[in-house]
Amino acid sequence: MAKFRRRTCIILLLFILFIFSLMMGLKMLRPNKATFGDPFGLDLLPEVHQRAPHLVKNVDSQKSDKINSETNIKNLKSVEITVKPSKASEPNLEELPPLNYHLHVFYYSWYGNPQFDGKYIHWNHPILKHWDPRITKDYPQGKHNPPEDIGSSFYPELGSYSSRDPSVIETHMKQMYSASIGVLALSWYPPDTSDDNGVPTDDLVPTILDKAHKYNLKVTFHIEPYKNRDDQNMYKNVKYIIDKYGNHPAFYRYKTKTGNALPMFYIYDSYITKPEQWANLLTISGSRSIRNSPYDGLFIALLVEDKHKYDILQSGFDGIYTYFATNGFTYGSSYENWAKLKLFCDHFKLIFIPSVGPGYIDTSIRPWNTQNTRNRVNGKYYETALSAALQSHPSVISITSFNEWHEGTQIEKAVPKRTSNTVYLDYRPHKPSLYLELTRKWSEKYSKERATYTLDHQLPAS
């Protein structure tokens, strides 16, 4: 009798553990809606919460349990190990499906190392302070110390590379090509300006364009919130981009249903600038109107909150994108709202561009932000996002990101690595190319489905 009870207790315990594990997995695929107030982390966005610092990229968040498997393991007494995959796993580029020019990926060229830049840039990212000093004091301070200690929870197959290394740029283009991505959206600051942790990178654009063209990729521009951005200097910067780069064969133009082929510009943190200022630039009657000029284009605003829809209309934008790779963080990044946003965009003749991502973890630079981690679940999180995007029948899908390593949203190849202080996350049990392969699979699916619901399914003009 005692043996029977013991066996029953063991079976019951195993069943409870199985149900708990299943629920945790499902929770990360579709986080619960907040039951009150704004989702945790919304106050990290500029203007939405005035006390928050302007971060490298604003945090994706919603209330969710910490995923221990996605947290770096510190203070391990072990030797450094880096595992590199064999070249045999590389796909044959000639056998890949055609590129999908309606699939865009956000790309960052802000990394540097001593060989090409004289110092490490961005890999040595500082550990950012929480706006509440009482919370900051509980976490480490200072900067990361490359090449073994970098500002990321994953480690790149290419190591702590420089974005100035032509071989790195070429490898990136080859990886995008292998994923059937047609367009890279290049993070861009005006000449002689940069983010707080970087250096100016506009001089890299010609090389990026040349390498992209080699693989038939196109390049569009993701204009960052540079200092004092307004309608007047935006006109000058759009003119600069088109005058300097517009004749390059890799410069992206989106062909609309009316037959116009126009440059496309993603405008990050567009909501910081008042609609009245944007209207000066983006409406026909605006005082500095760019419309019907040689510098006209498709300007895509970042939608964070539901109320931003009407600001975007007043501003004169041509479409919206959602950027954040975390389901449930903002109204715009929540999959359940994409069908409604698509209807809104269709009604007002706007382009709807949902943004999908493979996961999120930024605790290497924001150690206090564990609540916002999104487990990759061996690719399931990414596929759930892609499936949700396809269901909304979008004109374009954007991917966050190719290589934003600080926030763990990259689809670029990562490898297993451990040092005496850190075990980096990786894509095992799958290959380093897992997310490129998943992207290729869904790119092909999207291309086929898009052809059934649009009339403008064609390659971009250039």
Short mmCIF file of C-alpha atoms in Angstrom, two decimals:
data_model
loop_
_atom_site.label_atom_id
_atom_site.label_comp_id
_atom_site.label_asym_id
_atom_site.label_seq_id
_atom_site.Cartn_x
_atom_site.Cartn_y
_atom_site.Cartn_z
CA MET A 1 0.00 0.00 0.00
CA ALA A 2 2.83 2.40 0.90
CA LYS A 3 4.56 1.56 -2.37
CA PHE A 4 1.36 2.37 -4.28
CA ARG A 5 1.00 5.75 -2.53
CA ARG A 6 4.63 6.61 -3.24
CA ARG A 7 4.21 5.77 -6.92
CA THR A 8 0.99 7.85 -7.10
CA CYS A 9 2.72 10.84 -5.50
CA ILE A 10 5.62 10.61 -7.95
CA ILE A 11 3.25 10.48 -10.96
CA LEU A 12 1.25 13.42 -9.61
CA LEU A 13 4.41 15.47 -9.05
CA LEU A 14 5.67 14.77 -12.58
CA PHE A 15 2.28 15.75 -14.01
CA ILE A 16 2.31 19.06 -12.09
CA LEU A 17 5.87 19.80 -13.32
CA PHE A 18 4.80 19.08 -16.92
CA ILE A 19 1.78 21.43 -16.69
CA PHE A 20 3.97 24.15 -15.11
CA SER A 21 6.58 23.87 -17.88
CA LEU A 22 3.88 23.96 -20.58
CA MET A 23 2.27 27.07 -19.08
CA MET A 24 5.61 28.90 -18.86
CA GLY A 25 6.35 28.14 -22.50
CA LEU A 26 2.95 29.38 -23.62
CA LYS A 27 3.30 32.48 -21.46
CA MET A 28 6.43 33.53 -23.34
CA LEU A 29 4.82 32.94 -26.72
CA ARG A 30 1.83 35.13 -25.84
CA PRO A 31 2.33 37.23 -22.70
CA ASN A 32 -0.72 37.97 -20.57
CA LYS A 33 -2.28 41.40 -20.94
CA ALA A 34 -1.60 43.80 -18.11
CA THR A 35 -4.57 43.90 -15.74
CA PHE A 36 -4.04 47.53 -14.80
CA GLY A 37 -2.24 50.63 -16.04
CA ASP A 38 0.49 50.68 -18.69
CA PRO A 39 2.67 47.64 -19.31
CA PHE A 40 5.90 47.56 -17.32
CA GLY A 41 8.64 49.40 -19.18
CA LEU A 42 6.44 51.74 -21.21
CA ASP A 43 7.91 54.56 -19.17
CA LEU A 44 11.29 53.84 -20.79
CA LEU A 45 10.08 55.44 -24.02
CA PRO A 46 11.08 59.07 -24.62
CA GLU A 47 8.26 61.54 -23.91
CA VAL A 48 6.00 58.75 -22.66
CA HIS A 49 7.98 58.97 -19.41
CA GLN A 50 9.99 62.16 -19.01
CA ARG A 51 12.42 60.79 -16.40
CA ALA A 52 13.62 57.97 -18.62
CA PRO A 53 17.02 58.36 -20.33
CA HIS A 54 17.14 58.05 -24.14
CA LEU A 55 18.39 54.50 -24.53
CA VAL A 56 20.26 52.90 -27.41
CA LYS A 57 16.92 51.51 -28.53
CA ASN A 58 13.91 51.90 -26.30
CA VAL A 59 13.05 48.83 -24.27
CA ASP A 60 10.43 46.32 -25.33
CA SER A 61 8.40 45.25 -22.35
CA GLN A 62 5.30 43.86 -20.66
CA LYS A 63 4.78 42.20 -17.28
CA SER A 64 6.13 38.71 -17.56
CA ASP A 65 8.06 36.25 -15.49
CA LYS A 66 11.83 36.21 -15.65
CA ILE A 67 13.20 33.42 -17.81
CA ASN A 68 16.16 32.01 -15.96
CA SER A 69 17.42 30.19 -19.01
CA GLU A 70 17.89 33.55 -20.75
CA THR A 71 20.00 35.15 -18.00
CA ASN A 72 23.79 35.16 -18.17
CA ILE A 73 25.50 32.82 -15.71
CA LYS A 74 28.21 34.74 -13.90
CA ASN A 75 31.35 33.80 -12.00
CA LEU A 76 31.89 30.41 -13.58
CA LYS A 77 35.36 28.98 -12.92
CA SER A 78 36.04 27.70 -16.40
CA VAL A 79 38.28 28.37 -19.35
CA GLU A 80 37.12 30.36 -22.37
CA ILE A 81 35.43 28.25 -25.03
CA THR A 82 34.16 29.45 -28.40
CA VAL A 83 32.49 26.98 -30.76
CA LYS A 84 32.60 27.76 -34.49
CA PRO A 85 30.41 25.88 -37.00
CA SER A 86 31.79 24.08 -40.00
CA LYS A 87 31.61 25.74 -43.40
CA ALA A 88 29.79 22.68 -44.69
CA SER A 89 26.55 24.02 -43.18
CA GLU A 90 26.54 27.07 -45.50
CA PRO A 91 23.65 27.06 -48.03
CA ASN A 92 24.38 27.17 -51.74
CA LEU A 93 23.40 30.73 -52.68
CA GLU A 94 22.49 29.73 -56.22
CA GLU A 95 19.86 27.30 -54.95
CA LEU A 96 18.06 29.78 -52.67
CA PRO A 97 14.58 31.22 -53.40
CA PRO A 98 14.45 34.75 -54.86
CA LEU A 99 14.79 37.73 -52.55
CA ASN A 100 11.62 39.17 -51.05
CA TYR A 101 11.77 42.96 -51.39
CA HIS A 102 8.76 43.33 -49.11
CA LEU A 103 10.73 41.83 -46.22
CA HIS A 104 12.96 44.42 -44.50
CA VAL A 105 15.45 43.98 -41.67
CA PHE A 106 16.83 46.66 -39.32
CA TYR A 107 20.62 46.83 -39.61
CA TYR A 108 23.20 48.54 -37.36
CA SER A 109 26.67 49.67 -38.48
CA TRP A 110 27.80 51.12 -35.16
CA TYR A 111 30.25 48.39 -34.00
CA GLY A 112 34.01 48.90 -33.87
CA ASN A 113 37.23 47.22 -32.74
CA PRO A 114 40.89 48.29 -32.37
CA GLN A 115 41.99 46.80 -35.70
CA PHE A 116 39.67 48.96 -37.81
CA ASP A 117 38.62 51.77 -35.48
CA GLY A 118 41.47 52.13 -32.99
CA LYS A 119 39.17 51.13 -30.14
CA TYR A 120 36.11 49.06 -29.29
CA ILE A 121 32.83 50.75 -30.10
CA HIS A 122 29.46 49.57 -28.78
CA TRP A 123 30.82 46.14 -27.76
CA ASN A 124 32.05 47.97 -24.64
CA HIS A 125 28.60 49.43 -24.03
CA PRO A 126 28.13 50.93 -20.56
CA ILE A 127 25.76 49.31 -18.09
CA LEU A 128 22.85 51.74 -18.07
CA LYS A 129 21.51 53.12 -14.83
CA HIS A 130 17.91 52.77 -13.78
CA TRP A 131 16.19 56.15 -13.37
CA ASP A 132 15.50 55.24 -9.74
CA PRO A 133 18.82 55.47 -7.80
CA ARG A 134 17.51 53.02 -5.21
CA ILE A 135 17.34 50.35 -7.92
CA THR A 136 20.61 51.36 -9.62
CA LYS A 137 22.66 50.75 -6.47
CA ASP A 138 21.75 47.05 -6.53
CA TYR A 139 23.41 46.46 -9.92
CA PRO A 140 26.95 46.61 -11.32
CA GLN A 141 28.28 49.82 -12.86
CA GLY A 142 30.82 50.63 -15.56
CA LYS A 143 31.46 49.33 -19.08
CA HIS A 144 31.94 45.96 -20.70
CA ASN A 145 35.49 44.90 -21.53
CA PRO A 146 35.75 43.30 -25.01
CA PRO A 147 36.61 41.02 -26.64
CA GLU A 148 35.62 38.42 -23.99
CA ASP A 149 33.12 40.63 -22.15
CA ILE A 150 30.73 42.35 -24.58
CA GLY A 151 27.48 44.26 -24.19
CA SER A 152 25.31 41.35 -25.28
CA SER A 153 23.82 38.15 -23.87
CA PHE A 154 24.79 36.34 -27.10
CA TYR A 155 28.16 36.14 -28.85
CA PRO A 156 28.54 36.74 -32.61
CA GLU A 157 30.06 34.08 -34.83
CA LEU A 158 32.21 36.90 -36.26
CA GLY A 159 33.43 37.91 -32.79
CA SER A 160 33.58 41.54 -31.64
CA TYR A 161 33.70 42.77 -35.22
CA SER A 162 34.02 46.20 -36.78
CA SER A 163 31.27 47.52 -39.01
CA ARG A 164 34.10 49.07 -41.07
CA ASP A 165 35.56 45.69 -41.98
CA PRO A 166 34.59 45.08 -45.63
CA SER A 167 34.66 41.30 -45.09
CA VAL A 168 32.18 41.66 -42.23
CA ILE A 169 29.83 43.78 -44.36
CA GLU A 170 30.03 41.21 -47.13
CA THR A 171 29.34 38.34 -44.72
CA HIS A 172 26.30 40.21 -43.43
CA MET A 173 24.97 40.72 -46.95
CA LYS A 174 25.53 37.06 -47.71
CA GLN A 175 23.60 36.07 -44.57
CA MET A 176 20.70 38.36 -45.51
CA TYR A 177 20.72 36.95 -49.02
CA SER A 178 20.63 33.42 -47.61
CA ALA A 179 17.55 34.43 -45.59
CA SER A 180 15.75 35.75 -48.71
CA ILE A 181 15.60 39.25 -47.19
CA GLY A 182 15.38 41.87 -49.92
CA VAL A 183 15.92 45.14 -48.04
CA LEU A 184 18.06 46.25 -45.12
CA ALA A 185 16.91 49.33 -43.19
CA LEU A 186 20.14 51.02 -42.19
CA SER A 187 20.26 52.86 -38.87
CA TRP A 188 21.31 56.37 -39.92
CA TYR A 189 22.53 59.56 -38.27
CA PRO A 190 23.47 62.68 -40.24
CA PRO A 191 27.16 63.22 -41.06
CA ASP A 192 29.34 64.03 -38.03
CA THR A 193 26.65 62.83 -35.60
CA SER A 194 26.05 59.54 -33.80
CA ASP A 195 24.31 57.90 -30.87
CA ASP A 196 25.67 58.50 -27.38
CA ASN A 197 27.89 55.40 -27.46
CA GLY A 198 29.11 55.46 -31.03
CA VAL A 199 30.92 57.47 -33.70
CA PRO A 200 29.67 58.91 -37.01
CA THR A 201 29.01 56.20 -39.61
CA ASP A 202 27.58 57.99 -42.64
CA ASP A 203 30.91 57.41 -44.42
CA LEU A 204 30.16 53.67 -44.37
CA VAL A 205 27.04 54.03 -46.51
CA PRO A 206 28.82 53.79 -49.91
CA THR A 207 30.49 50.50 -48.95
CA ILE A 208 27.23 49.10 -47.58
CA LEU A 209 25.45 50.05 -50.80
CA ASP A 210 28.16 48.45 -52.93
CA LYS A 211 28.18 45.20 -50.94
CA ALA A 212 24.38 45.09 -50.91
CA HIS A 213 24.26 45.51 -54.69
CA LYS A 214 26.63 42.57 -55.12
CA TYR A 215 23.89 40.34 -53.64
CA ASN A 216 20.94 42.21 -55.25
CA LEU A 217 19.91 43.63 -51.87
CA LYS A 218 18.40 47.09 -51.50
CA VAL A 219 19.11 49.68 -48.79
CA THR A 220 16.60 51.99 -47.16
CA PHE A 221 17.24 54.40 -44.28
CA HIS A 222 16.09 54.16 -40.66
CA ILE A 223 16.49 57.75 -39.49
CA GLU A 224 17.37 57.90 -35.81
CA PRO A 225 16.27 60.66 -33.38
CA TYR A 226 19.40 62.78 -33.75
CA LYS A 227 19.77 65.90 -31.61
CA ASN A 228 17.28 68.68 -32.36
CA ARG A 229 15.57 66.76 -35.16
CA ASP A 230 12.84 68.92 -36.69
CA ASP A 231 11.08 69.60 -40.00
CA GLN A 232 13.76 72.00 -41.21
CA ASN A 233 16.82 69.78 -40.74
CA MET A 234 14.84 66.69 -41.78
CA TYR A 235 14.28 68.32 -45.18
CA LYS A 236 18.03 68.94 -45.46
CA ASN A 237 18.89 65.39 -44.42
CA VAL A 238 16.40 63.72 -46.77
CA LYS A 239 17.77 65.91 -49.58
CA TYR A 240 21.32 64.88 -48.58
CA ILE A 241 20.48 61.16 -48.65
CA ILE A 242 18.72 61.31 -52.02
CA ASP A 243 21.32 63.58 -53.65
CA LYS A 244 24.27 61.51 -52.42
CA TYR A 245 22.92 57.96 -52.57
CA GLY A 246 19.73 58.07 -54.65
CA ASN A 247 21.41 57.11 -57.94
CA HIS A 248 23.06 53.99 -56.53
CA PRO A 249 21.50 50.79 -57.92
CA ALA A 250 21.06 49.43 -54.38
CA PHE A 251 19.05 52.48 -53.22
CA TYR A 252 15.55 51.22 -52.36
CA ARG A 253 12.40 52.58 -53.91
CA TYR A 254 8.95 51.21 -53.19
CA LYS A 255 6.62 50.99 -56.16
CA THR A 256 3.14 52.06 -55.10
CA LYS A 257 -0.19 51.00 -56.58
CA THR A 258 -0.28 54.26 -58.53
CA GLY A 259 2.99 53.32 -60.21
CA ASN A 260 5.21 55.84 -58.41
CA ALA A 261 8.60 54.56 -57.27
CA LEU A 262 9.53 56.46 -54.10
CA PRO A 263 12.30 56.20 -51.50
CA MET A 264 11.16 54.89 -48.13
CA PHE A 265 12.31 56.30 -44.80
CA TYR A 266 11.60 54.75 -41.42
CA ILE A 267 11.48 57.50 -38.75
CA TYR A 268 12.41 56.15 -35.33
CA ASP A 269 10.76 57.82 -32.30
CA SER A 270 8.72 59.98 -34.67
CA TYR A 271 6.22 60.71 -31.89
CA ILE A 272 8.77 62.90 -30.07
CA THR A 273 8.27 65.63 -32.68
CA LYS A 274 4.91 67.40 -32.65
CA PRO A 275 2.47 66.64 -35.49
CA GLU A 276 2.42 70.32 -36.47
CA GLN A 277 6.14 70.21 -37.23
CA TRP A 278 5.87 67.03 -39.25
CA ALA A 279 2.96 68.53 -41.17
CA ASN A 280 5.20 71.41 -42.29
CA LEU A 281 7.33 68.80 -44.07
CA LEU A 282 4.92 66.02 -44.99
CA THR A 283 1.70 67.71 -46.13
CA ILE A 284 1.20 69.42 -49.50
CA SER A 285 0.27 72.71 -47.82
CA GLY A 286 3.18 72.57 -45.33
CA SER A 287 5.54 75.53 -45.08
CA ARG A 288 8.53 73.28 -45.90
CA SER A 289 6.63 70.67 -47.88
CA ILE A 290 8.66 67.92 -49.47
CA ARG A 291 5.64 66.64 -51.40
CA ASN A 292 5.71 66.60 -55.21
CA SER A 293 9.37 67.60 -55.11
CA PRO A 294 12.43 65.58 -56.23
CA TYR A 295 12.82 64.66 -52.55
CA ASP A 296 9.36 63.25 -51.96
CA GLY A 297 9.20 59.77 -50.45
CA LEU A 298 7.30 57.38 -48.24
CA PHE A 299 7.78 58.35 -44.60
CA ILE A 300 6.96 55.63 -42.08
CA ALA A 301 6.19 56.65 -38.49
CA LEU A 302 6.73 54.57 -35.36
CA LEU A 303 3.41 53.79 -33.69
CA VAL A 304 3.70 53.12 -29.97
CA GLU A 305 0.32 53.98 -28.46
CA ASP A 306 -3.16 53.74 -29.98
CA LYS A 307 -3.61 57.52 -29.80
CA HIS A 308 -0.57 58.00 -32.05
CA LYS A 309 -2.68 56.92 -35.03
CA TYR A 310 -4.35 60.30 -35.29
CA ASP A 311 -1.11 62.22 -34.70
CA ILE A 312 0.38 60.23 -37.59
CA LEU A 313 -2.54 61.20 -39.83
CA GLN A 314 -2.25 64.87 -38.88
CA SER A 315 1.51 64.75 -39.47
CA GLY A 316 1.14 63.55 -43.05
CA PHE A 317 3.06 60.27 -42.72
CA ASP A 318 2.60 57.58 -45.37
CA GLY A 319 2.56 54.57 -43.08
CA ILE A 320 3.34 53.06 -39.69
CA TYR A 321 5.72 50.47 -38.31
CA THR A 322 5.89 48.97 -34.83
CA TYR A 323 9.65 48.19 -34.35
CA PHE A 324 9.49 46.53 -30.91
CA ALA A 325 10.11 42.80 -30.89
CA THR A 326 8.12 42.19 -27.71
CA ASN A 327 4.51 41.11 -28.01
CA GLY A 328 2.38 43.04 -25.54
CA PHE A 329 4.79 45.88 -24.75
CA THR A 330 2.99 48.63 -26.63
CA TYR A 331 -0.29 48.86 -28.46
CA GLY A 332 1.58 48.77 -31.73
CA SER A 333 3.80 45.79 -30.89
CA SER A 334 0.90 43.62 -29.66
CA TYR A 335 -0.03 41.01 -32.25
CA GLU A 336 -3.70 41.12 -31.29
CA ASN A 337 -3.91 44.74 -32.50
CA TRP A 338 -2.36 44.25 -35.92
CA ALA A 339 -5.62 43.41 -37.71
CA LYS A 340 -7.20 46.62 -36.35
CA LEU A 341 -4.15 48.67 -37.32
CA LYS A 342 -4.24 47.20 -40.82
CA LEU A 343 -7.91 48.20 -41.17
CA PHE A 344 -7.07 51.70 -39.97
CA CYS A 345 -4.22 51.95 -42.48
CA ASP A 346 -6.37 50.64 -45.33
CA HIS A 347 -9.09 53.17 -44.52
CA PHE A 348 -6.67 56.11 -44.63
CA LYS A 349 -4.47 54.69 -47.43
CA LEU A 350 -1.43 54.17 -45.21
CA ILE A 351 1.20 51.43 -45.46
CA PHE A 352 1.10 49.00 -42.52
CA ILE A 353 4.45 47.44 -41.57
CA PRO A 354 4.36 45.14 -38.51
CA SER A 355 7.74 44.41 -36.93
CA VAL A 356 8.64 40.89 -35.82
CA GLY A 357 11.61 39.61 -33.83
CA PRO A 358 13.15 36.38 -32.55
CA GLY A 359 13.13 37.35 -28.86
CA TYR A 360 14.41 40.01 -26.48
CA ILE A 361 17.03 40.18 -23.72
CA ASP A 362 18.95 43.34 -22.81
CA THR A 363 20.19 42.46 -19.31
CA SER A 364 23.83 42.82 -20.39
CA ILE A 365 23.28 46.59 -20.59
CA ARG A 366 20.12 46.94 -18.46
CA PRO A 367 20.56 44.32 -15.73
CA TRP A 368 17.48 45.63 -13.91
CA ASN A 369 15.25 44.85 -16.90
CA THR A 370 14.79 41.10 -16.50
CA GLN A 371 10.99 41.48 -16.54
CA ASN A 372 11.11 42.27 -20.24
CA THR A 373 13.05 39.23 -21.39
CA ARG A 374 11.34 37.18 -24.09
CA ASN A 375 12.55 33.62 -24.46
CA ARG A 376 13.25 32.54 -28.04
CA VAL A 377 11.81 29.07 -27.33
CA ASN A 378 14.09 27.56 -30.00
CA GLY A 379 12.54 29.71 -32.72
CA LYS A 380 8.87 29.34 -31.72
CA TYR A 381 8.58 32.94 -30.52
CA TYR A 382 9.83 34.17 -33.91
CA GLU A 383 7.53 31.92 -35.90
CA THR A 384 4.54 32.99 -33.81
CA ALA A 385 5.34 36.63 -34.61
CA LEU A 386 5.77 35.92 -38.32
CA SER A 387 2.52 33.99 -38.43
CA ALA A 388 0.68 36.88 -36.75
CA ALA A 389 2.19 39.35 -39.21
CA LEU A 390 1.11 37.30 -42.23
CA GLN A 391 -2.43 37.09 -40.91
CA SER A 392 -2.73 40.88 -41.09
CA HIS A 393 -1.94 40.88 -44.86
CA PRO A 394 0.69 43.62 -44.60
CA SER A 395 2.28 45.52 -47.49
CA VAL A 396 5.73 45.02 -45.91
CA ILE A 397 7.08 43.10 -42.91
CA SER A 398 10.07 44.41 -40.96
CA ILE A 399 12.39 42.32 -38.78
CA THR A 400 13.87 43.61 -35.53
CA SER A 401 16.72 42.99 -36.08
CA PHE A 402 19.66 41.68 -38.07
CA ASN A 403 22.30 42.70 -35.50
CA GLU A 404 21.02 44.70 -32.53
CA TRP A 405 23.14 42.58 -30.16
CA HIS A 406 22.61 44.74 -27.08
CA GLU A 407 18.91 43.87 -26.96
CA GLY A 408 19.25 40.26 -28.12
CA THR A 409 16.96 40.71 -31.12
CA GLN A 410 19.54 39.63 -33.71
CA ILE A 411 19.02 36.95 -36.36
CA GLU A 412 22.72 37.12 -37.27
CA LYS A 413 24.69 33.96 -36.49
CA ALA A 414 25.64 33.48 -32.83
CA VAL A 415 27.92 30.79 -31.38
CA PRO A 416 28.34 29.10 -28.00
CA LYS A 417 30.96 30.82 -25.85
CA ARG A 418 31.98 30.78 -22.23
CA THR A 419 34.66 32.68 -20.35
CA SER A 420 35.79 32.64 -16.74
CA ASN A 421 32.96 35.04 -15.90
CA THR A 422 30.19 34.49 -18.42
CA VAL A 423 28.31 31.84 -20.34
CA TYR A 424 26.75 33.44 -23.40
CA LEU A 425 23.41 32.32 -24.74
CA ASP A 426 23.27 30.59 -28.12
CA TYR A 427 20.88 28.91 -30.53
CA ARG A 428 21.55 25.31 -29.53
CA PRO A 429 20.35 22.61 -30.07
CA HIS A 430 20.09 24.25 -33.49
CA LYS A 431 22.80 25.66 -35.75
CA PRO A 432 24.03 29.27 -35.61
CA SER A 433 22.07 29.85 -38.82
CA LEU A 434 18.71 28.88 -37.25
CA TYR A 435 17.09 32.32 -37.51
CA LEU A 436 18.35 32.92 -41.03
CA GLU A 437 16.82 29.59 -42.07
CA LEU A 438 13.51 30.38 -40.36
CA THR A 439 13.49 33.78 -42.05
CA ARG A 440 14.04 32.16 -45.46
CA LYS A 441 11.17 29.73 -44.81
CA TRP A 442 8.74 32.49 -43.84
CA SER A 443 9.99 34.87 -46.54
CA GLU A 444 8.99 32.37 -49.18
CA LYS A 445 5.62 31.79 -47.50
CA TYR A 446 4.99 35.54 -47.23
CA SER A 447 5.92 36.10 -50.86
CA LYS A 448 3.39 33.50 -52.02
CA GLU A 449 0.61 34.73 -49.74
CA ARG A 450 1.20 38.39 -50.57
CA ALA A 451 0.72 37.66 -54.25
CA THR A 452 -2.82 36.50 -53.50
CA TYR A 453 -3.99 39.71 -51.78
CA THR A 454 -2.11 42.55 -53.50
CA LEU A 455 -1.96 43.89 -57.02
CA ASP A 456 1.41 45.61 -56.64
CA HIS A 457 3.50 42.47 -56.13
CA GLN A 458 6.64 43.36 -58.02
CA LEU A 459 10.31 44.16 -57.53
CA PRO A 460 11.20 47.65 -56.31
CA ALA A 461 12.30 50.16 -58.90
CA SER A 462 15.89 51.35 -58.60
#
